[in-house]
Short mmCIF file of C-alpha atoms in Angstrom, two decimals:
data_model
loop_
_atom_site.label_atom_id
_atom_site.label_comp_id
_atom_site.label_asym_id
_atom_site.label_seq_id
_atom_site.Cartn_x
_atom_site.Cartn_y
_atom_site.Cartn_z
CA UNK A 341 0.01 0.16 -0.25
CA UNK A 342 1.33 3.35 -1.13
CA UNK A 343 2.32 5.69 1.98
CA UNK A 344 1.07 9.60 1.43
CA UNK A 345 3.61 11.91 1.72
CA UNK A 346 4.07 14.04 4.55
CA UNK A 347 2.65 17.39 2.79
CA UNK A 348 -0.67 15.67 2.15
CA UNK A 349 -1.04 14.69 5.63
CA UNK A 350 -0.53 18.10 6.92
CA UNK A 351 -2.67 20.16 4.34
CA UNK A 352 -5.43 17.36 5.58
CA UNK A 353 -4.92 18.39 8.97
CA UNK A 354 -4.77 22.27 8.05
CA UNK A 355 -7.94 21.73 6.47
CA UNK A 356 -9.57 20.16 9.65
CA UNK A 357 -8.47 22.41 11.69
CA UNK A 358 -9.84 25.32 9.51
CA UNK A 359 -13.13 23.42 9.16
CA UNK A 360 -13.47 23.19 13.00
CA UNK A 361 -12.50 26.67 13.38
CA UNK A 362 -15.42 28.08 10.56
CA UNK A 363 -17.73 25.57 12.38
CA UNK A 364 -17.50 26.21 16.06
CA UNK A 365 -15.36 29.12 16.68
CA UNK A 366 -15.54 32.11 13.53
CA UNK A 367 -18.22 34.75 14.56
CA UNK A 368 -21.19 33.85 12.71
CA UNK A 369 -24.03 35.50 11.01
CA UNK A 370 -26.71 37.27 13.41
CA UNK A 371 -29.70 35.56 14.88
CA UNK A 372 -32.81 37.68 13.87
CA UNK A 373 -34.65 38.03 17.14
CA UNK A 374 -38.48 38.80 15.37
CA UNK A 375 -39.48 38.38 11.98
CA UNK A 376 -41.39 42.06 12.44
CA UNK A 377 -38.74 44.18 11.91
CA UNK A 378 -39.24 46.89 9.51
CA UNK A 379 -37.00 49.40 7.54
CA UNK A 380 -37.90 52.29 8.96
CA UNK A 381 -39.88 52.86 12.32
CA UNK A 382 -43.71 53.33 11.53
CA UNK A 383 -45.13 56.85 12.29
CA UNK A 384 -48.45 57.10 12.94
CA UNK A 385 -50.06 60.08 12.97
CA UNK A 386 -53.56 62.06 14.74
CA UNK A 387 -54.84 64.34 12.56
CA UNK A 388 -56.35 67.14 15.30
CA UNK A 389 -57.56 69.64 12.88
CA UNK A 390 -61.17 69.25 13.08
CA UNK A 391 -61.10 68.59 16.74
CA UNK A 392 -59.33 72.50 16.68
CA UNK A 393 -61.48 73.77 14.70
CA UNK A 394 -64.61 72.53 16.44
CA UNK A 395 -63.26 74.38 20.01
CA UNK A 396 -61.82 77.35 17.76
CA UNK A 397 -58.43 77.03 18.69
CA UNK A 398 -56.35 78.57 15.48
CA UNK A 399 -52.81 78.65 17.12
CA UNK A 400 -50.85 76.09 19.29
CA UNK A 401 -49.62 77.46 22.64
CA UNK A 402 -48.85 74.14 24.50
CA UNK A 403 -50.66 72.59 26.74
CA UNK A 404 -53.40 75.21 26.88
CA UNK A 405 -54.33 73.59 23.30
CA UNK A 406 -54.65 70.57 24.51
CA UNK A 407 -56.04 70.36 28.16
CA UNK A 408 -59.32 70.71 27.54
CA UNK A 409 -59.66 67.17 25.81
CA UNK A 410 -56.88 65.90 27.30
CA UNK A 411 -57.02 66.75 30.86
CA UNK A 412 -56.33 63.14 32.09
CA UNK A 413 -53.34 62.99 30.24
CA UNK A 414 -52.05 66.24 31.10
CA UNK A 415 -52.13 65.19 34.65
CA UNK A 416 -50.19 61.72 34.18
CA UNK A 417 -47.58 64.00 32.10
CA UNK A 418 -47.47 66.78 35.22
CA UNK A 419 -46.42 63.16 37.45
CA UNK A 420 -43.74 61.94 35.03
CA UNK A 421 -39.99 62.32 35.67
CA UNK A 422 -39.93 63.99 31.90
CA UNK A 423 -41.85 66.90 33.72
CA UNK A 424 -40.67 67.12 37.05
CA UNK A 425 -37.45 66.02 36.87
CA UNK A 426 -37.90 63.76 40.28
CA UNK A 427 -39.36 60.53 40.92
CA UNK A 428 -38.87 57.89 44.11
CA UNK A 429 -35.23 56.54 44.05
CA UNK A 430 -34.94 53.47 46.12
CA UNK A 431 -31.73 51.95 45.11
CA UNK A 432 -28.98 53.89 46.46
CA UNK A 433 -27.01 51.90 48.94
CA UNK A 434 -26.89 52.95 52.96
CA UNK A 435 -29.59 55.37 51.99
CA UNK A 436 -33.28 55.13 52.49
CA UNK A 437 -35.79 55.94 49.85
CA UNK A 438 -35.96 59.83 48.51
CA UNK A 439 -37.81 61.80 45.73
CA UNK A 440 -34.96 62.57 43.86
CA UNK A 441 -33.37 63.95 40.20
CA UNK A 442 -32.11 66.09 38.00
CA UNK A 443 -34.45 68.89 39.84
CA UNK A 444 -32.56 68.64 43.04
CA UNK A 445 -28.87 66.79 41.82
CA UNK A 446 -25.47 68.30 41.14
CA UNK A 447 -24.96 66.98 37.92
CA UNK A 448 -21.32 66.02 36.75
CA UNK A 449 -22.03 67.82 33.30
CA UNK A 450 -23.67 71.34 34.36
CA UNK A 451 -24.15 71.44 37.75
CA UNK A 452 -27.45 72.68 39.38
CA UNK A 453 -30.74 73.84 37.60
CA UNK A 454 -32.93 74.20 40.58
CA UNK A 455 -31.23 74.51 44.27
CA UNK A 456 -33.05 72.09 46.69
CA UNK A 457 -35.35 71.87 43.55
CA UNK A 458 -37.27 74.79 44.66
CA UNK A 459 -34.57 78.36 43.35
CA UNK A 460 -34.06 78.20 39.65
CA UNK A 461 -30.10 78.69 39.08
CA UNK A 462 -30.04 77.66 35.09
CA UNK A 463 -33.51 76.87 34.32
CA UNK A 464 -34.20 79.21 31.63
CA UNK A 465 -33.29 82.95 30.67
CA UNK A 466 -31.83 84.55 27.65
CA UNK A 467 -28.11 84.35 26.57
CA UNK A 468 -26.33 86.53 23.93
CA UNK A 469 -22.54 86.00 23.32
CA UNK A 470 -20.46 88.58 24.49
CA UNK A 471 -16.99 89.43 24.32
CA UNK A 472 -16.35 86.95 21.58
CA UNK A 473 -12.30 86.11 21.23
CA UNK A 474 -10.22 87.70 17.76
CA UNK A 475 -11.84 86.48 14.76
CA UNK A 476 -15.28 85.64 15.94
CA UNK A 477 -16.54 88.97 16.39
CA UNK A 478 -19.17 88.54 14.10
CA UNK A 479 -20.98 86.32 16.65
CA UNK A 480 -20.90 89.11 19.03
CA UNK A 481 -24.75 89.64 20.09
CA UNK A 482 -25.86 86.27 18.67
CA UNK A 483 -28.59 83.79 20.51
CA UNK A 484 -26.84 81.28 22.31
CA UNK A 485 -29.37 79.68 24.83
CA UNK A 486 -31.99 80.06 27.09
CA UNK A 487 -31.10 77.15 29.67
CA UNK A 488 -31.39 73.94 31.27
CA UNK A 489 -35.56 74.14 30.02
CA UNK A 490 -34.57 73.42 26.26
CA UNK A 491 -34.75 70.14 27.32
CA UNK A 492 -35.54 69.44 30.88
CA UNK A 493 -39.15 69.66 32.13
CA UNK A 494 -40.98 69.70 28.66
CA UNK A 495 -42.35 72.35 29.37
CA UNK A 496 -43.34 76.18 28.59
CA UNK A 497 -40.64 77.50 30.95
CA UNK A 498 -42.75 77.86 33.94
CA UNK A 499 -41.03 75.65 36.88
CA UNK A 500 -42.84 72.04 37.78
CA UNK A 501 -44.75 72.75 41.28
CA UNK A 502 -44.55 69.87 43.72
CA UNK A 503 -45.83 66.68 42.41
CA UNK A 504 -47.49 66.06 45.99
CA UNK A 505 -50.09 68.71 45.32
CA UNK A 506 -53.00 68.84 43.08
CA UNK A 507 -51.78 70.36 39.98
CA UNK A 508 -52.73 73.42 38.94
CA UNK A 509 -54.55 74.54 35.64
CA UNK A 510 -51.36 77.17 34.92
CA UNK A 511 -49.43 73.88 35.26
CA UNK A 512 -50.87 71.55 33.26
CA UNK A 513 -51.16 74.08 30.55
CA UNK A 514 -47.42 74.37 30.86
CA UNK A 515 -46.81 71.44 29.77
CA UNK A 516 -45.34 71.37 26.21
CA UNK A 517 -47.26 68.37 24.41
CA UNK A 518 -45.75 68.50 20.86
CA UNK A 519 -42.30 67.92 22.82
CA UNK A 520 -43.06 64.66 22.31
CA UNK A 521 -45.89 64.00 20.30
CA UNK A 522 -44.59 66.61 17.55
CA UNK A 523 -43.17 65.78 14.03
CA UNK A 524 -40.23 66.55 14.01
CA UNK A 525 -39.70 68.06 10.89
CA UNK A 526 -42.22 71.02 11.83
CA UNK A 527 -41.65 71.11 15.62
CA UNK A 528 -38.32 69.72 16.76
CA UNK A 529 -37.79 69.02 20.64
CA UNK A 530 -34.79 70.28 22.40
CA UNK A 531 -32.82 73.01 21.55
CA UNK A 532 -33.40 73.19 17.91
CA UNK A 533 -36.89 74.49 18.36
CA UNK A 534 -35.23 77.18 20.11
CA UNK A 535 -32.68 77.97 17.83
CA UNK A 536 -34.94 78.09 14.88
CA UNK A 537 -37.21 80.71 16.84
CA UNK A 538 -39.84 78.07 17.05
CA UNK A 539 -39.80 78.17 20.68
CA UNK A 540 -39.06 81.46 21.67
CA UNK A 541 -38.37 82.54 25.24
CA UNK A 542 -40.12 85.79 26.52
CA UNK A 543 -40.16 88.00 29.27
CA UNK A 544 -43.76 88.33 31.01
CA UNK A 545 -45.09 91.26 32.75
CA UNK A 546 -43.71 90.21 35.99
CA UNK A 547 -40.19 89.85 34.97
CA UNK A 548 -39.91 86.05 34.46
CA UNK A 549 -38.79 84.33 31.14
CA UNK A 550 -41.30 81.81 29.78
CA UNK A 551 -41.51 80.59 26.12
CA UNK A 552 -43.86 81.13 23.47
CA UNK A 553 -44.61 79.46 20.34
CA UNK A 554 -44.28 81.56 17.22
CA UNK A 555 -47.31 83.39 15.78
CA UNK A 556 -44.93 82.15 12.39
CA UNK A 557 -45.83 78.41 12.96
CA UNK A 558 -47.72 76.02 10.63
CA UNK A 559 -50.85 75.58 13.08
CA UNK A 560 -52.55 73.69 10.01
CA UNK A 561 -49.47 70.99 9.78
CA UNK A 562 -48.82 70.81 13.10
CA UNK A 563 -52.06 69.84 14.00
CA UNK A 564 -52.12 67.07 11.08
CA UNK A 565 -49.14 65.80 12.01
CA UNK A 566 -49.54 64.98 15.63
CA UNK A 567 -47.31 61.48 16.47
CA UNK A 568 -49.85 59.42 18.09
CA UNK A 569 -46.62 57.40 19.26
CA UNK A 570 -43.52 59.40 19.58
CA UNK A 571 -40.88 58.84 17.32
CA UNK A 572 -37.14 58.33 17.10
CA UNK A 573 -36.03 61.62 16.43
CA UNK A 574 -37.92 63.60 18.57
CA UNK A 575 -36.64 61.55 21.37
CA UNK A 576 -33.21 62.36 20.06
CA UNK A 577 -33.29 65.69 19.42
CA UNK A 578 -33.19 66.63 22.95
CA UNK A 579 -31.39 62.84 24.08
CA UNK A 580 -28.60 63.10 21.94
CA UNK A 581 -27.77 66.52 22.83
CA UNK A 582 -27.86 66.04 26.54
CA UNK A 583 -24.66 67.52 28.64
CA UNK A 584 -24.62 70.44 26.55
CA UNK A 585 -23.64 69.18 22.55
CA UNK A 586 -23.82 66.78 20.43
CA UNK A 587 -22.91 63.35 21.51
CA UNK A 588 -21.63 64.86 24.59
CA UNK A 589 -23.40 62.89 27.44
CA UNK A 590 -25.26 59.49 26.77
CA UNK A 591 -23.20 57.12 25.29
CA UNK A 592 -23.54 56.11 21.83
CA UNK A 593 -26.70 58.28 21.36
CA UNK A 594 -25.50 61.05 19.11
CA UNK A 595 -26.84 62.94 16.10
CA UNK A 596 -25.74 60.65 13.15
CA UNK A 597 -28.34 58.40 14.55
CA UNK A 598 -31.44 60.85 13.48
CA UNK A 599 -32.87 60.42 10.21
CA UNK A 600 -33.27 56.83 8.49
CA UNK A 601 -30.00 55.05 9.94
CA UNK A 602 -28.42 52.32 7.19
CA UNK A 603 -25.16 51.55 9.17
CA UNK A 604 -25.61 48.53 11.08
CA UNK A 605 -22.57 48.61 12.66
CA UNK A 606 -23.80 52.28 14.71
CA UNK A 607 -26.85 50.87 16.03
CA UNK A 608 -28.36 47.34 14.63
CA UNK A 609 -31.57 47.83 16.14
CA UNK A 610 -32.10 51.28 14.75
CA UNK A 611 -30.81 50.42 11.36
CA UNK A 612 -33.61 47.48 11.35
CA UNK A 613 -36.54 49.64 12.38
CA UNK A 614 -36.75 49.74 15.78
CA UNK A 615 -37.67 52.81 17.81
CA UNK A 616 -36.69 53.88 20.92
CA UNK A 617 -40.38 53.32 22.66
CA UNK A 618 -40.11 49.66 21.57
CA UNK A 619 -37.54 49.15 24.41
CA UNK A 620 -38.52 51.94 26.78
CA UNK A 621 -41.90 51.38 27.73
CA UNK A 622 -44.03 53.85 28.95
CA UNK A 623 -47.32 53.84 31.64
CA UNK A 624 -49.15 56.96 31.96
CA UNK A 625 -46.38 58.94 30.00
CA UNK A 626 -43.82 57.61 32.51
CA UNK A 627 -40.77 56.10 31.10
CA UNK A 628 -39.17 52.61 32.57
CA UNK A 629 -35.86 52.75 33.57
CA UNK A 630 -33.51 50.81 35.76
CA UNK A 631 -29.66 51.98 34.46
CA UNK A 632 -27.37 52.55 37.26
CA UNK A 633 -27.07 56.40 36.35
CA UNK A 634 -30.55 57.53 35.78
CA UNK A 635 -32.56 58.62 37.87
CA UNK A 636 -35.62 58.04 36.36
CA UNK A 637 -37.49 55.16 37.36
CA UNK A 638 -41.11 54.55 35.83
CA UNK A 639 -43.70 51.86 36.71
CA UNK A 640 -43.49 50.35 33.16
CA UNK A 641 -41.86 46.99 33.07
CA UNK A 642 -38.09 47.20 31.93
CA UNK A 643 -37.59 44.61 29.23
CA UNK A 644 -34.77 42.24 28.84
CA UNK A 645 -32.84 41.66 25.34
CA UNK A 646 -33.96 38.14 25.89
CA UNK A 647 -37.44 39.04 25.55
CA UNK A 648 -36.92 39.21 22.24
CA UNK A 649 -33.62 36.92 21.74
CA UNK A 650 -34.98 33.67 23.07
CA UNK A 651 -32.36 32.13 20.61
CA UNK A 652 -28.78 32.76 21.84
CA UNK A 653 -25.63 31.58 20.58
CA UNK A 654 -26.22 28.49 18.36
CA UNK A 655 -22.20 27.69 17.13
CA UNK A 656 -22.12 24.17 18.88
CA UNK A 657 -19.44 24.52 21.16
CA UNK A 658 -18.39 28.38 21.31
CA UNK A 659 -22.09 28.42 21.89
CA UNK A 660 -22.50 25.66 24.85
CA UNK A 661 -19.54 27.51 26.27
CA UNK A 662 -21.47 31.02 26.21
CA UNK A 663 -24.48 29.78 27.26
CA UNK A 664 -23.83 27.79 29.91
CA UNK A 665 -20.71 29.97 32.11
CA UNK A 666 -21.71 33.56 30.30
CA UNK A 667 -25.16 34.32 31.39
CA UNK A 668 -24.94 34.64 35.25
CA UNK A 669 -21.57 36.71 34.75
CA UNK A 670 -21.52 38.74 31.67
CA UNK A 671 -24.10 40.84 30.43
CA UNK A 672 -25.21 41.03 26.90
CA UNK A 673 -24.14 44.58 26.36
CA UNK A 674 -20.57 43.63 27.18
CA UNK A 675 -19.88 41.52 24.32
CA UNK A 676 -22.19 43.18 21.72
CA UNK A 677 -21.21 46.52 22.41
CA UNK A 678 -17.46 46.84 21.81
CA UNK A 679 -17.26 50.29 21.48
CA UNK A 680 -18.72 53.36 21.96
CA UNK A 681 -18.86 57.46 20.40
CA UNK A 682 -18.40 55.61 17.28
CA UNK A 683 -19.00 58.93 14.61
CA UNK A 684 -19.27 61.80 17.41
CA UNK A 685 -16.68 62.40 19.56
CA UNK A 686 -18.37 62.41 23.60
CA UNK A 687 -17.50 64.34 26.46
CA UNK A 688 -15.17 62.41 28.73
CA UNK A 689 -13.70 65.11 31.38
CA UNK A 690 -14.82 68.64 31.70
CA UNK A 691 -13.24 71.18 34.04
CA UNK A 692 -14.72 73.85 35.23
CA UNK A 693 -11.79 76.00 36.66
CA UNK A 694 -10.73 76.75 33.03
CA UNK A 695 -12.85 78.28 30.58
CA UNK A 696 -12.08 78.34 26.45
CA UNK A 697 -14.45 79.71 23.94
CA UNK A 698 -15.71 76.44 21.87
CA UNK A 699 -15.93 77.90 17.67
CA UNK A 700 -18.16 74.66 17.61
CA UNK A 701 -20.90 75.40 20.13
CA UNK A 702 -20.02 79.20 19.38
CA UNK A 703 -20.17 80.43 23.30
CA UNK A 704 -17.65 80.11 26.08
CA UNK A 705 -17.66 76.70 27.38
CA UNK A 706 -15.63 74.82 30.70
CA UNK A 707 -12.45 72.84 29.15
CA UNK A 708 -14.19 69.76 27.44
CA UNK A 709 -11.49 66.40 26.74
CA UNK A 710 -13.49 64.40 24.27
CA UNK A 711 -13.00 60.81 22.56
CA UNK A 712 -13.79 58.91 19.71
CA UNK A 713 -14.43 54.95 19.20
CA UNK A 714 -13.76 54.30 22.49
CA UNK A 715 -13.37 50.70 24.49
CA UNK A 716 -15.63 50.66 27.49
CA UNK A 717 -14.77 50.38 31.28
CA UNK A 718 -16.03 47.06 32.78
CA UNK A 719 -17.41 46.79 36.31
CA UNK A 720 -19.61 44.59 38.05
CA UNK A 721 -23.43 45.61 39.07
CA UNK A 722 -25.86 43.66 41.03
CA UNK A 723 -28.57 45.25 38.79
CA UNK A 724 -30.78 46.23 42.28
CA UNK A 725 -28.44 48.98 43.81
CA UNK A 726 -25.66 51.80 43.19
CA UNK A 727 -23.54 54.15 45.01
CA UNK A 728 -24.47 57.77 44.26
CA UNK A 729 -23.98 61.73 46.00
CA UNK A 730 -27.62 62.69 46.64
CA UNK A 731 -26.72 66.81 46.95
CA UNK A 732 -26.89 68.89 48.97
CA UNK A 733 -25.83 66.28 51.35
CA UNK A 734 -22.27 66.35 52.59
CA UNK A 735 -20.03 64.85 50.26
CA UNK A 736 -17.64 61.92 50.88
CA UNK A 737 -14.28 63.09 49.13
CA UNK A 738 -11.43 60.49 49.06
CA UNK A 739 -8.11 61.95 47.16
CA UNK A 740 -9.97 64.12 45.88
CA UNK A 741 -12.54 62.34 44.09
CA UNK A 742 -16.28 62.35 44.76
CA UNK A 743 -18.45 58.88 42.94
CA UNK A 744 -21.29 60.90 41.67
CA UNK A 745 -23.07 57.12 40.41
CA UNK A 746 -21.59 54.32 40.51
CA UNK A 747 -22.82 50.30 40.05
CA UNK A 748 -22.73 48.71 43.15
CA UNK A 749 -21.44 44.81 42.91
CA UNK A 750 -18.71 42.45 44.61
CA UNK A 751 -15.79 41.76 43.04
CA UNK A 752 -15.38 37.73 42.36
CA UNK A 753 -14.18 36.09 45.18
CA UNK A 754 -12.39 32.65 45.02
CA UNK A 755 -13.95 29.80 46.35
CA UNK A 756 -12.14 26.76 45.11
CA UNK A 757 -9.43 26.17 42.70
CA UNK A 758 -11.10 26.76 39.59
CA UNK A 759 -14.52 28.53 41.11
CA UNK A 760 -15.20 31.99 42.02
CA UNK A 761 -18.13 33.43 43.36
CA UNK A 762 -19.80 36.55 41.67
CA UNK A 763 -22.24 39.40 42.66
CA UNK A 764 -24.70 40.80 39.39
CA UNK A 765 -22.98 40.75 35.69
CA UNK A 766 -20.00 42.37 34.35
CA UNK A 767 -21.67 45.51 32.24
CA UNK A 768 -19.77 48.10 29.88
CA UNK A 769 -19.51 51.76 31.21
CA UNK A 770 -18.37 55.14 29.91
CA UNK A 771 -16.08 57.21 32.54
CA UNK A 772 -17.13 60.40 32.78
CA UNK A 773 -15.31 63.24 35.18
CA UNK A 774 -15.72 66.72 35.57
CA UNK A 775 -13.74 68.90 37.94
CA UNK A 776 -16.38 71.28 39.86
CA UNK A 777 -16.00 74.36 42.69
CA UNK A 778 -16.17 72.93 46.35
CA UNK A 779 -17.16 74.34 49.31
CA UNK A 780 -14.31 72.48 51.46
CA UNK A 781 -16.10 73.49 55.01
CA UNK A 782 -19.45 72.46 54.41
CA UNK A 783 -18.14 69.50 51.67
CA UNK A 784 -20.71 70.57 49.23
CA UNK A 785 -19.97 71.55 45.38
CA UNK A 786 -20.71 75.20 44.53
CA UNK A 787 -22.67 75.06 41.74
CA UNK A 788 -22.23 77.55 38.59
CA UNK A 789 -24.48 80.02 37.08
CA UNK A 790 -24.01 79.30 33.48
CA UNK A 791 -25.12 82.54 31.98
CA UNK A 792 -22.01 84.32 32.41
CA UNK A 793 -20.18 81.75 31.70
CA UNK A 794 -21.36 80.82 28.37
CA UNK A 795 -21.83 83.94 27.48
CA UNK A 796 -18.57 86.04 28.07
CA UNK A 797 -16.48 83.48 30.24
CA UNK A 798 -17.09 85.13 33.41
CA UNK A 799 -16.15 82.10 35.28
CA UNK A 800 -15.96 84.02 38.81
CA UNK A 801 -18.99 85.47 38.60
CA UNK A 802 -21.12 82.47 37.68
CA UNK A 803 -19.26 80.89 40.76
CA UNK A 804 -20.00 83.57 42.81
CA UNK A 805 -23.69 83.85 41.90
CA UNK A 806 -23.94 80.21 42.49
CA UNK A 807 -22.53 80.33 45.89
CA UNK A 808 -24.51 83.17 46.63
CA UNK A 809 -27.74 81.59 45.78
CA UNK A 810 -26.83 78.25 47.65
CA UNK A 811 -25.12 80.38 51.13
CA UNK A 812 -22.07 78.22 49.87
CA UNK A 813 -18.59 79.74 50.08
CA UNK A 814 -15.81 78.71 47.28
CA UNK A 815 -12.45 79.46 48.29
CA UNK A 816 -10.63 78.23 45.51
CA UNK A 817 -10.98 74.71 46.17
CA UNK A 818 -11.91 72.00 43.59
CA UNK A 819 -13.24 68.29 43.78
CA UNK A 820 -13.23 65.82 40.85
CA UNK A 821 -17.02 64.27 40.24
CA UNK A 822 -16.79 60.65 38.79
CA UNK A 823 -20.05 59.06 36.97
CA UNK A 824 -20.08 55.59 35.59
CA UNK A 825 -22.56 55.86 32.64
CA UNK A 826 -23.97 52.11 31.45
CA UNK A 827 -23.61 51.80 27.84
CA UNK A 828 -26.87 50.23 26.34
CA UNK A 829 -27.29 51.80 23.20
CA UNK A 830 -24.99 50.98 19.92
CA UNK A 831 -25.60 46.92 19.58
CA UNK A 832 -23.79 45.49 16.71
CA UNK A 833 -24.29 42.88 14.71
CA UNK A 834 -23.18 39.37 15.78
CA UNK A 835 -20.30 39.23 13.78
CA UNK A 836 -18.60 42.16 15.23
CA UNK A 837 -19.08 41.01 19.11
CA UNK A 838 -16.25 40.31 21.03
CA UNK A 839 -14.51 37.26 20.66
CA UNK A 840 -13.02 34.70 23.12
CA UNK A 841 -9.45 35.85 22.89
CA UNK A 842 -10.43 39.64 22.67
CA UNK A 843 -10.69 38.89 26.55
CA UNK A 844 -9.18 35.64 27.06
CA UNK A 845 -6.69 35.85 25.04
CA UNK A 846 -2.86 35.19 26.37
CA UNK A 847 -1.97 38.36 25.32
CA UNK A 848 -4.91 40.60 23.90
CA UNK A 849 -6.93 41.69 27.20
CA UNK A 850 -9.24 43.65 26.86
CA UNK A 851 -11.16 42.83 30.29
CA UNK A 852 -9.57 44.19 33.45
CA UNK A 853 -9.57 41.24 35.29
CA UNK A 854 -7.50 42.30 38.22
CA UNK A 855 -10.04 45.15 38.78
CA UNK A 856 -12.99 42.73 38.57
CA UNK A 857 -11.58 40.31 41.07
CA UNK A 858 -10.18 37.60 39.34
CA UNK A 859 -6.47 38.32 39.52
CA UNK A 860 -4.33 36.46 37.45
CA UNK A 861 -6.40 33.18 37.10
CA UNK A 862 -8.16 33.67 33.41
CA UNK A 863 -4.74 34.80 31.89
CA UNK A 864 -2.98 32.00 33.85
CA UNK A 865 -5.20 29.18 32.54
CA UNK A 866 -6.02 30.67 28.92
CA UNK A 867 -2.30 30.53 28.45
CA UNK A 868 -1.70 26.82 30.00
CA UNK A 869 -4.57 25.83 27.63
CA UNK A 870 -2.85 27.61 24.79
CA UNK A 871 0.57 26.19 25.49
CA UNK A 872 -0.97 22.70 25.42
CA UNK A 873 -2.72 22.98 22.67
CA UNK A 874 0.58 24.14 20.87
CA UNK A 875 2.95 21.34 22.18
CA UNK A 876 0.37 19.03 20.70
CA UNK A 877 -0.27 20.62 17.32
CA UNK A 878 3.75 20.38 16.59
CA UNK A 879 4.43 17.59 17.92
CA UNK A 880 1.72 15.88 16.05
CA UNK A 881 2.83 17.77 12.76
CA UNK A 882 6.49 16.80 13.48
CA UNK A 883 5.12 13.11 13.78
CA UNK A 884 3.74 13.21 10.68
CA UNK A 885 6.79 15.20 8.73
CA UNK A 886 8.97 12.43 10.68
CA UNK A 887 6.90 9.57 9.36
#
């Protein structure tokens, strides 16, 4: 019998190895969750022209135009987080349940909207650029903003009254219904409506600033194209510009997602036709969230990935490993969102001790560091509680750091030679830091009134105004606030997910094993198995060649 030459055996072995790799290990085509995915989100209009004509309304003036027929809905909105900017928060470690949110908080982007939820600090106003630097004189006097109310509060500029009171008619009329139910092409939400002159800040006879809807509005078209279910773009026109600029705040929520999304690598869900509320369910106009870095906590049920993706990993060997060992330790987002800030740079650090002129924003701003196409930080989160600083309580500062929000979860602890005890799952996060003024005596951050800073770069004046309103004292000290922001948007196609050796490789390691509590164990184990496989492979090839 004729013996085959060694090169033939080598070719057979290599072909078999390639087959095993493709069948068991290679990234595979995505499994479509549901056959109902569509090319673009469906937009359903509720024509209100006849209803408005019946009651003699000829201009849209906010909730004043709607509450006559929709009083129950207006009352629901009044109690919602979107209007109140606070709700019951009961997941803070070592802290009783408390009514809290953006209306009360000192956040790491722009500071304080209201002092103790009552005294407006930067909620609404009218700011124009003053003293632009050389080369930008043509911007002198240009309108730059009307305060946090451009996004926060979904209203006409009046501060929301406490939720435990019966809402007055004035409060119900203060709700801007089209902030969510408007067609973004006719009535965009957020800063764009103000910048385009559709929603105009005006001063009342009492000297207060409120919004008025421009009389130049196309009332007939506005009423014809009221959106029954808020559209993706109407949500993004606020949320993709939160933090003061495009893509600054929320990881993977950026302006490039507006309109028809065609790039699945940016967000596979939006590219396949899902809209925001397909995941973010509303109940009586209140949205459900449970992220460890947001204050909103509605009554609606928060969906899980597996509610849609019943069939998960299908490769015989790798699928078995993932389905057996990962569900109790790794969140879906960790592998399926390998990066963030994909097309728009995101704010990673802002320094409120330094002011610069930002040509893109066209106004003065704290110094901001941005990053593009970033790799997440990975932390344990028990999906139940978090660590958070509740302003204006005295802050706990260590090494100059003040933790604003951080996921709670114990690191992995060894139980036996090959087994670790864990709590929760490993999630991906964007880490944001901000250097903010600080009252060292009372141990509280000092808010900054934004108007003087944004209009003319007068940082000292902004800090002094914030200290005066709050009764705090600024003596020149600063602390760095730190927030861990969960990355839940920007899921990519399955073939882009992190592969085994992206985290467990002997040389390339994207997972911070030491910080997660595993020490060198994963590196040692994978190195041993890789070395054993290499030795056997070389020995087998050597035997083939020698024979």
